[in-house]
Amino acid sequence: MRTITLIPGDGIGPEVTAAARAVVDASGAAVAWEEAPAGLKVGEALGNPLPESVFQSLERNRVALKGPTQTPFGEPYRVWRDVLGPGGTPETRTYPGVTIALRREFELFANVRPVKNYPNAGGRYQGVDIVLFRENTEDLYVGLERMVDPDTAEAVKRITRAGCERIARFAADYMQRTNRKRVTIGHKSNVLKLTDGMFLKVCQETLAASPALEIDSRVIDALCMELVVKPETFDCLLLPNLYGDIVSDLAAGLVGGLGIAPGANIGAGHAMFEAVHGSAPDIAGRDIANPMSMILSAVMMLRYLGESAGAERIEQALAAVLAEGKAVTRDLGGDAGTRAMTAAIVEELKRR
Ligand code: NAD
Ligand code: IPM
Ligand code: MN
C-alpha cells in the first residue's frame, strides 16, 4: 500500500481532487491518502499558504496528487520556507506561489504534459498526440524581480547548462521508453542569445546522445503558429519554463480545453501530479468543473507508481463514459455535474 500526499488546493481543487481520489479508490490500486492542505485559505488561517507539514508529508511519501492553488494576480503574496542553510545558519526562502515553491524545494525539474484527443471531447483538430516537456525550475520563474526605481521593474531570466542537460536527458529517456521519435525544441535565441541560446544548444547537444531521436527546433512564435495550423504533425515539445507554461494551455485548447489536460512534475526522488488548469474561481463550488484533468493526472501517478492495471482500468472506464456522452460536464457538451460524471466513471469501474 502506497501513501500519497493529497493537496486539495483552492477553488475547484477540492472538487476535482475528491473526484480523482474516488476514481483511484474504485480502480483497486493499492493507494492510501494523507491530506496536506495548502493554499489561500491555509494562508489566511496560518500566515503561510504552504506550511512545513506539507513539505514533511511529501518528504515522507515522495508522491503527491495536487489540486490547483490560487495565487492573487499582481499583488504581493508571500510563500516561504524557513530552513537551515550551509553551516546550520537559518535562512528563509521565498517563492511567488505554492506550486513554484513545491517544484523548486523538491527539484521537480520535469513538467510532463501530454495532449491528445479524447472521444467527444471537442477541440477543432483530430490526430493530436503531443507530449510537452517543460523545464520546471529555472527561467523567469526563479522569482527574482525588483523595482529599479518607482517606474521601472525588472526580472531575472536564468538558464543553466545543468538545468538544460537534465530536462533534455529526461525527455530523451521518456521518449525512448514510450516509443516517441521526434522532439521540437522551442526557443527565442534570435533575441535572447545567451539564455535561450544556451537552452537550444545544450538541449541539442544532450539529445544528440540518443541517435534514434529526430531533433528539430522552432522559434517560439513560429511554433505557436504551426501548432494551431497543423498540430497533428508534432510529436514531442521541449520548452523552457515560461514558454512551456503558455504552450501548455494553448495545446490543451487544441483538443478541447483545460478540463482534459493532465500533468506530472517529476524529480529524481519525488513527484507531484497536477492538472494543467488552475483553481478556476469563476466556476468553483458549483459542481460543474470537469474532473478529467485531475483524474488523468492520477492515471499518470498510478503509472509512475507501477500500478498500471489500475491506470488502464480508469482510462477504459473514462473512455466508456466519454463515448456514451451523457454523464459528462458542460465543457464536454453535457449537463452532468462534477460529482455525477465521477459517479458514472466509478460505476463503469465496478462493472469491469
Ligand atoms: P484557470 O486554469 O483556473 O481557468 C481558466 C479558464 O478555464 C476558466 O474559465 C475556468 O473556468 C476554465 N477551467 C479551468 N479548469 C477547468 C475545469 N476543470 N473544468 C472546466 N473549466 C475549467 O486559470 P486562471 O483563471 O488564469 O487562474 C486562476 C488561479 O489558478 C490563479 O490564481 C492561478 O495562479 C492559479 N493556477 C494554479 C495552478 C496550479 O496550482 N497548478 C495552475 C494554473 C493556475
Ligand atoms: C501551471 C500554472 C503555474 C505555472 C502557476 C500557478 C505558477 O500556470 O502549472 O501551468 O505558471 O507554472
Ligand atoms: Mn499554466
Coordinates of C-alpha atoms and ligand atoms in Angstrom, one line a residue:
M1 CA 0.0 0.0 0.0
R2 CA 1.5 3.3 -1.1
T3 CA 0.6 6.5 0.8
I4 CA 0.1 9.6 -1.3
T5 CA 0.1 13.2 -0.2
L6 CA -3.2 14.8 -1.3
I7 CA -3.2 18.6 -1.5
P8 CA -6.9 19.6 -2.2
G9 CA -6.0 23.2 -3.1
D10 CA -8.2 26.2 -3.8
G11 CA -11.3 26.9 -5.9
I12 CA -12.3 23.8 -7.9
G13 CA -9.3 21.9 -6.3
P14 CA -11.3 20.2 -3.5
E15 CA -14.0 19.1 -6.0
V16 CA -11.7 17.7 -8.7
T17 CA -9.2 16.0 -6.2
A18 CA -12.2 14.4 -4.5
A19 CA -13.2 13.0 -7.9
A20 CA -9.7 11.7 -8.6
R21 CA -9.5 10.1 -5.2
A22 CA -12.8 8.3 -5.6
V23 CA -11.9 7.0 -9.0
V24 CA -8.4 5.8 -7.9
D25 CA -10.0 4.1 -4.9
A26 CA -12.5 2.4 -7.2
S27 CA -9.8 1.2 -9.5
G28 CA -8.4 -1.2 -7.0
A29 CA -5.0 0.4 -6.9
A30 CA -3.2 -0.1 -3.6
V31 CA -3.1 3.5 -2.5
A32 CA -3.8 5.3 0.8
W33 CA -4.1 9.1 1.2
E34 CA -2.7 11.6 3.6
E35 CA -4.3 15.1 3.2
A36 CA -1.9 18.0 3.4
P37 CA -3.8 21.3 3.0
A38 CA -2.1 24.3 1.3
G39 CA -3.2 27.4 -0.5
L40 CA -5.1 30.7 0.0
K41 CA -7.3 29.6 2.9
V42 CA -4.5 27.9 4.7
G43 CA -2.5 31.1 4.3
E44 CA -5.4 33.1 5.8
A45 CA -5.5 30.7 8.8
L46 CA -1.8 30.1 9.4
G47 CA 0.0 33.0 7.8
N48 CA 1.9 30.8 5.4
P49 CA 0.0 29.2 2.5
L50 CA 2.5 26.4 2.4
P51 CA 3.1 25.1 6.0
E52 CA 6.0 22.9 6.9
S53 CA 3.6 20.0 7.4
V54 CA 3.1 19.8 3.6
F55 CA 6.9 19.5 3.0
Q56 CA 7.1 16.8 5.7
S57 CA 4.3 14.9 4.1
L58 CA 5.8 14.9 0.6
E59 CA 9.2 14.1 2.1
R60 CA 7.7 11.1 3.7
N61 CA 5.5 9.9 0.9
R62 CA 7.6 11.1 -2.1
V63 CA 4.5 11.3 -4.3
A64 CA 1.7 13.9 -4.2
L65 CA -1.6 14.5 -6.1
K66 CA -2.1 18.2 -6.0
G67 CA -5.2 20.3 -6.7
P68 CA -4.7 23.8 -8.1
T69 CA -3.7 26.5 -5.6
Q70 CA -4.7 30.2 -6.1
T71 CA -2.2 33.0 -6.4
P72 CA -3.5 36.6 -6.3
F73 CA -2.8 38.4 -9.6
G74 CA -0.3 41.3 -9.4
E75 CA -0.5 41.6 -5.6
P76 CA 2.3 40.9 -3.1
Y77 CA 1.9 37.3 -1.9
R78 CA 4.5 35.5 0.1
V79 CA 5.1 31.8 0.3
W80 CA 8.2 31.0 2.3
R81 CA 10.1 28.2 4.0
D82 CA 12.4 28.5 6.9
V83 CA 15.4 26.2 6.6
L84 CA 18.8 25.7 8.0
G85 CA 21.3 26.7 5.3
P86 CA 25.0 25.9 5.0
G87 CA 26.7 25.6 8.4
G88 CA 23.4 25.5 10.2
T89 CA 22.6 29.1 9.6
P90 CA 18.8 29.8 9.5
E91 CA 17.6 31.1 6.2
T92 CA 14.2 31.9 4.7
R93 CA 13.5 31.0 1.1
T94 CA 10.6 32.9 -0.6
Y95 CA 8.6 31.9 -3.7
P96 CA 6.0 33.6 -5.9
G97 CA 3.4 30.8 -5.2
V98 CA 2.7 27.4 -3.6
T99 CA 3.2 25.4 -6.8
I100 CA 6.5 27.0 -7.7
A101 CA 7.7 26.5 -4.1
L102 CA 7.0 22.8 -4.2
R103 CA 8.5 22.3 -7.6
R104 CA 11.7 24.1 -6.5
E105 CA 12.1 22.7 -3.0
F106 CA 11.7 19.1 -4.3
E107 CA 13.7 19.8 -7.6
L108 CA 10.7 18.6 -9.7
F109 CA 12.5 19.7 -12.8
A110 CA 10.5 17.9 -15.4
N111 CA 6.9 19.0 -16.2
V112 CA 5.3 16.4 -18.4
R113 CA 2.0 17.4 -20.1
P114 CA 0.5 15.0 -22.6
V115 CA -2.1 16.4 -25.0
K116 CA -4.3 14.2 -27.1
N117 CA -7.8 13.9 -28.5
Y118 CA -10.4 12.1 -26.4
P119 CA -13.7 10.8 -27.9
N120 CA -16.4 13.6 -27.8
A121 CA -14.1 16.0 -26.0
G122 CA -14.4 18.7 -28.7
G123 CA -11.5 20.7 -30.0
R124 CA -11.0 21.8 -33.6
Y125 CA -8.4 19.2 -34.6
Q126 CA -8.1 15.4 -34.8
G127 CA -5.0 13.3 -34.7
V128 CA -3.3 15.4 -32.0
D129 CA -0.9 13.3 -29.8
I130 CA 1.8 15.5 -28.3
V131 CA 3.9 15.2 -25.1
L132 CA 5.1 18.6 -23.9
F133 CA 8.3 18.6 -21.7
R134 CA 8.7 21.8 -19.8
E135 CA 11.8 22.8 -17.7
N136 CA 10.2 23.4 -14.3
T137 CA 12.7 25.2 -12.1
E138 CA 14.6 28.0 -14.0
D139 CA 14.0 30.7 -16.5
L140 CA 11.8 33.7 -15.4
Y141 CA 10.4 31.5 -12.7
V142 CA 13.4 31.9 -10.4
G143 CA 11.3 34.7 -8.8
L144 CA 14.0 37.4 -8.9
E145 CA 12.0 40.6 -9.6
R146 CA 12.8 44.1 -8.4
M147 CA 11.9 47.7 -8.7
V148 CA 14.9 49.6 -10.2
D149 CA 13.1 52.8 -9.4
P150 CA 9.4 53.6 -8.8
D151 CA 8.7 53.4 -12.6
T152 CA 10.9 50.6 -13.7
A153 CA 10.6 46.9 -12.8
E154 CA 12.9 44.1 -13.9
A155 CA 13.1 40.3 -13.6
V156 CA 15.9 37.8 -13.9
K157 CA 15.7 35.0 -16.6
R158 CA 18.2 32.3 -15.5
I159 CA 19.1 29.3 -17.6
T160 CA 21.9 26.9 -16.6
R161 CA 23.7 24.3 -18.5
A162 CA 22.9 21.7 -15.8
G163 CA 19.2 22.6 -15.9
C164 CA 19.1 22.2 -19.7
E165 CA 21.0 18.9 -19.6
R166 CA 18.7 17.3 -17.0
I167 CA 15.4 18.2 -18.8
A168 CA 16.8 17.2 -22.2
R169 CA 18.1 13.9 -20.8
F170 CA 14.7 13.3 -19.1
A171 CA 12.9 14.0 -22.4
A172 CA 15.2 11.6 -24.3
D173 CA 14.7 8.8 -21.7
Y174 CA 10.9 9.3 -21.6
M175 CA 10.8 9.3 -25.4
Q176 CA 12.8 6.1 -25.6
R177 CA 10.6 4.4 -23.0
T178 CA 7.3 5.4 -24.8
N179 CA 8.5 5.0 -28.4
R180 CA 8.4 8.6 -29.4
K181 CA 10.6 9.8 -32.3
R182 CA 10.7 13.5 -32.9
V183 CA 11.3 16.3 -30.5
T184 CA 10.9 20.0 -31.3
I185 CA 12.8 22.5 -29.1
G186 CA 11.1 25.9 -28.7
H187 CA 13.3 29.0 -28.0
K188 CA 13.7 32.7 -28.8
S189 CA 17.5 32.5 -29.3
N190 CA 17.4 35.2 -32.1
V191 CA 16.7 37.7 -29.4
L192 CA 17.7 36.0 -26.1
K193 CA 21.1 34.9 -27.4
L194 CA 22.6 33.9 -24.1
T195 CA 19.7 32.4 -22.2
D196 CA 17.5 30.8 -24.9
G197 CA 20.7 30.4 -26.9
M198 CA 22.0 28.1 -24.2
F199 CA 18.7 26.2 -23.9
L200 CA 18.7 25.5 -27.6
K201 CA 22.4 24.5 -27.9
V202 CA 22.6 22.4 -24.7
C203 CA 19.3 20.6 -25.4
Q204 CA 20.5 19.8 -29.0
E205 CA 23.9 18.5 -27.7
T206 CA 22.3 16.4 -25.0
L207 CA 19.6 14.9 -27.2
A208 CA 22.2 14.1 -29.8
A209 CA 23.4 11.3 -27.5
S210 CA 20.2 9.5 -28.4
P211 CA 20.7 8.8 -32.2
A212 CA 17.3 7.3 -32.6
L213 CA 15.7 10.7 -31.9
E214 CA 14.9 13.2 -34.6
I215 CA 15.8 16.7 -33.2
D216 CA 14.0 19.7 -34.5
S217 CA 13.7 23.3 -33.3
R218 CA 11.4 26.3 -33.8
V219 CA 11.4 29.9 -32.7
I220 CA 8.6 30.0 -30.1
D221 CA 6.4 32.5 -32.0
A222 CA 6.6 30.4 -35.2
L223 CA 6.0 27.2 -33.2
C224 CA 2.7 28.7 -31.8
M225 CA 1.6 29.4 -35.3
E226 CA 2.4 25.9 -36.6
L227 CA 0.7 24.4 -33.6
V228 CA -2.6 26.0 -34.4
V229 CA -2.3 25.2 -38.1
K230 CA -1.1 21.6 -38.1
P231 CA -0.8 20.3 -34.5
E232 CA -1.1 16.7 -35.7
T233 CA 2.4 16.9 -37.2
F234 CA 4.1 17.4 -33.8
D235 CA 5.3 14.5 -31.6
C236 CA 7.2 16.0 -28.5
L237 CA 8.0 19.5 -27.5
L238 CA 10.9 20.6 -25.3
L239 CA 10.5 24.1 -23.8
P240 CA 11.9 26.4 -21.2
N241 CA 9.7 27.2 -18.2
L242 CA 7.7 30.2 -19.3
Y243 CA 7.1 29.2 -22.9
G244 CA 6.2 25.7 -21.6
D245 CA 3.6 27.3 -19.3
I246 CA 2.0 29.3 -22.2
V247 CA 2.1 26.5 -24.8
S248 CA 0.6 24.0 -22.2
D249 CA -2.7 26.0 -22.2
L250 CA -2.5 26.5 -26.0
A251 CA -2.0 22.8 -26.6
A252 CA -4.9 22.0 -24.2
G253 CA -7.1 24.3 -26.2
L254 CA -6.3 22.3 -29.4
V255 CA -8.0 19.2 -28.1
G256 CA -11.0 20.6 -26.1
G257 CA -9.7 22.8 -23.3
L258 CA -8.2 22.9 -19.8
G259 CA -10.8 20.4 -18.5
I260 CA -8.9 17.5 -20.1
A261 CA -5.2 18.4 -19.7
P262 CA -3.2 16.4 -17.1
G263 CA 0.4 16.8 -15.9
A264 CA 3.2 15.5 -13.8
N265 CA 6.1 17.3 -12.1
I266 CA 9.0 14.8 -11.8
G267 CA 12.3 15.0 -9.9
A268 CA 15.0 12.5 -9.0
G269 CA 13.3 11.3 -5.9
H270 CA 9.8 12.9 -5.7
A271 CA 6.9 13.5 -8.0
M272 CA 3.8 15.7 -7.9
F273 CA 0.8 15.2 -10.2
E274 CA -1.5 18.0 -11.1
A275 CA -3.8 19.3 -13.8
V276 CA -2.6 22.0 -16.2
H277 CA -5.6 24.2 -15.2
G278 CA -5.8 26.5 -12.2
S279 CA -8.3 27.0 -9.4
A280 CA -11.0 28.3 -11.8
P281 CA -12.6 30.7 -9.3
D282 CA -15.3 31.6 -11.9
I283 CA -16.8 28.1 -11.6
A284 CA -15.6 27.0 -8.1
G285 CA -18.1 25.4 -5.7
R286 CA -20.8 24.9 -8.3
D287 CA -20.2 21.2 -9.1
I288 CA -19.6 22.0 -12.8
A289 CA -15.8 21.6 -13.1
N290 CA -14.6 18.8 -15.4
P291 CA -12.7 16.3 -13.2
M292 CA -10.9 14.7 -16.2
S293 CA -7.7 16.6 -16.0
M294 CA -7.2 15.7 -12.4
I295 CA -8.3 12.1 -13.0
L296 CA -5.9 11.7 -15.9
S297 CA -3.1 13.3 -13.7
A298 CA -3.9 10.5 -11.2
V299 CA -3.6 8.0 -14.0
M300 CA -0.1 9.3 -14.7
M301 CA 0.6 9.0 -11.0
L302 CA -0.5 5.3 -11.0
R303 CA 1.8 4.6 -13.9
Y304 CA 4.7 6.2 -12.1
L305 CA 3.9 4.0 -9.1
G306 CA 3.9 0.9 -11.3
E307 CA 0.1 0.5 -10.8
S308 CA -0.5 0.2 -14.5
A309 CA -3.5 -2.2 -14.2
G310 CA -5.5 0.4 -12.2
A311 CA -4.4 3.1 -14.6
E312 CA -5.6 1.2 -17.6
R313 CA -9.0 0.4 -15.9
I314 CA -9.5 4.1 -15.2
E315 CA -8.7 5.0 -18.8
Q316 CA -11.1 2.4 -20.1
A317 CA -13.9 3.5 -17.8
L318 CA -13.4 7.1 -18.7
A319 CA -13.4 6.3 -22.4
A320 CA -16.7 4.5 -21.9
V321 CA -18.3 7.5 -20.2
L322 CA -17.0 9.8 -22.9
A323 CA -18.2 7.6 -25.7
E324 CA -21.6 7.4 -24.2
G325 CA -21.5 11.2 -23.9
K326 CA -24.3 11.5 -21.3
A327 CA -22.7 11.8 -17.9
V328 CA -20.2 14.5 -18.9
T329 CA -19.7 18.1 -17.8
R330 CA -20.9 21.1 -19.8
D331 CA -17.4 21.9 -21.3
L332 CA -17.8 18.4 -22.9
G333 CA -21.2 19.2 -24.2
G334 CA -23.2 17.5 -21.4
D335 CA -25.0 18.8 -18.4
A336 CA -23.7 16.5 -15.7
G337 CA -22.0 17.9 -12.6
T338 CA -18.5 17.0 -11.4
R339 CA -20.0 14.5 -9.0
A340 CA -22.3 12.8 -11.5
M341 CA -19.5 12.4 -14.0
T342 CA -17.3 11.0 -11.3
A343 CA -20.0 8.6 -10.2
A344 CA -20.5 7.4 -13.8
I345 CA -16.8 6.6 -14.0
V346 CA -16.9 4.8 -10.7
E347 CA -19.9 2.8 -11.9
E348 CA -18.0 1.8 -15.1
L349 CA -15.0 0.7 -12.9
K350 CA -17.3 -1.5 -10.8
R351 CA -18.5 -3.2 -13.9
R352 CA -15.0 -4.1 -15.2
Ligands
NAD1 P1 -7.7 28.6 -14.7 O1 -7.0 27.5 -15.4 O2 -8.1 28.4 -13.3 O3 -9.0 28.9 -15.5 C1 -9.0 29.3 -16.9 C2 -10.4 29.0 -17.5 O4 -10.6 27.6 -17.7 C3 -11.6 29.5 -16.7 O5 -12.6 30.0 -17.5 C4 -12.0 28.2 -16.0 O6 -13.4 28.1 -15.6 C5 -11.7 27.1 -17.0 N1 -11.4 25.8 -16.4 C6 -10.3 25.5 -15.7 N2 -10.3 24.3 -15.3 C7 -11.5 23.8 -15.7 C8 -12.1 22.5 -15.5 N3 -11.5 21.5 -14.8 N4 -13.3 22.3 -16.0 C9 -13.9 23.3 -16.7 N5 -13.4 24.5 -16.9 C10 -12.2 24.7 -16.4 O7 -6.8 29.9 -14.9 P2 -6.9 31.3 -14.3 O8 -8.3 31.7 -14.1 O9 -6.0 32.1 -15.1 O10 -6.2 31.1 -12.8 C11 -6.9 31.0 -11.6 C12 -5.9 30.8 -10.5 O11 -5.3 29.5 -10.6 C13 -4.8 31.8 -10.4 O12 -4.6 32.1 -9.1 C14 -3.6 31.0 -10.9 O13 -2.4 31.4 -10.4 C15 -3.9 29.6 -10.4 N6 -3.3 28.5 -11.1 C16 -2.8 27.4 -10.3 C17 -2.3 26.3 -10.9 C18 -1.7 25.2 -10.1 O14 -1.8 25.3 -8.9 N7 -1.1 24.2 -10.7 C19 -2.2 26.2 -12.3 C20 -2.7 27.3 -13.1 C21 -3.3 28.4 -12.5
IPM2 C1 0.9 25.9 -14.3 C2 0.5 27.2 -13.6 C3 1.6 27.7 -12.7 C4 2.8 28.0 -13.6 C5 1.4 28.9 -11.8 C6 0.2 28.7 -10.9 C7 2.5 29.3 -11.0 O1 0.1 28.2 -14.5 O2 1.1 25.0 -13.6 O3 0.9 25.9 -15.5 O4 2.9 29.1 -14.2 O5 3.7 27.1 -13.8
MN3 MN 0.0 27.4 -16.5

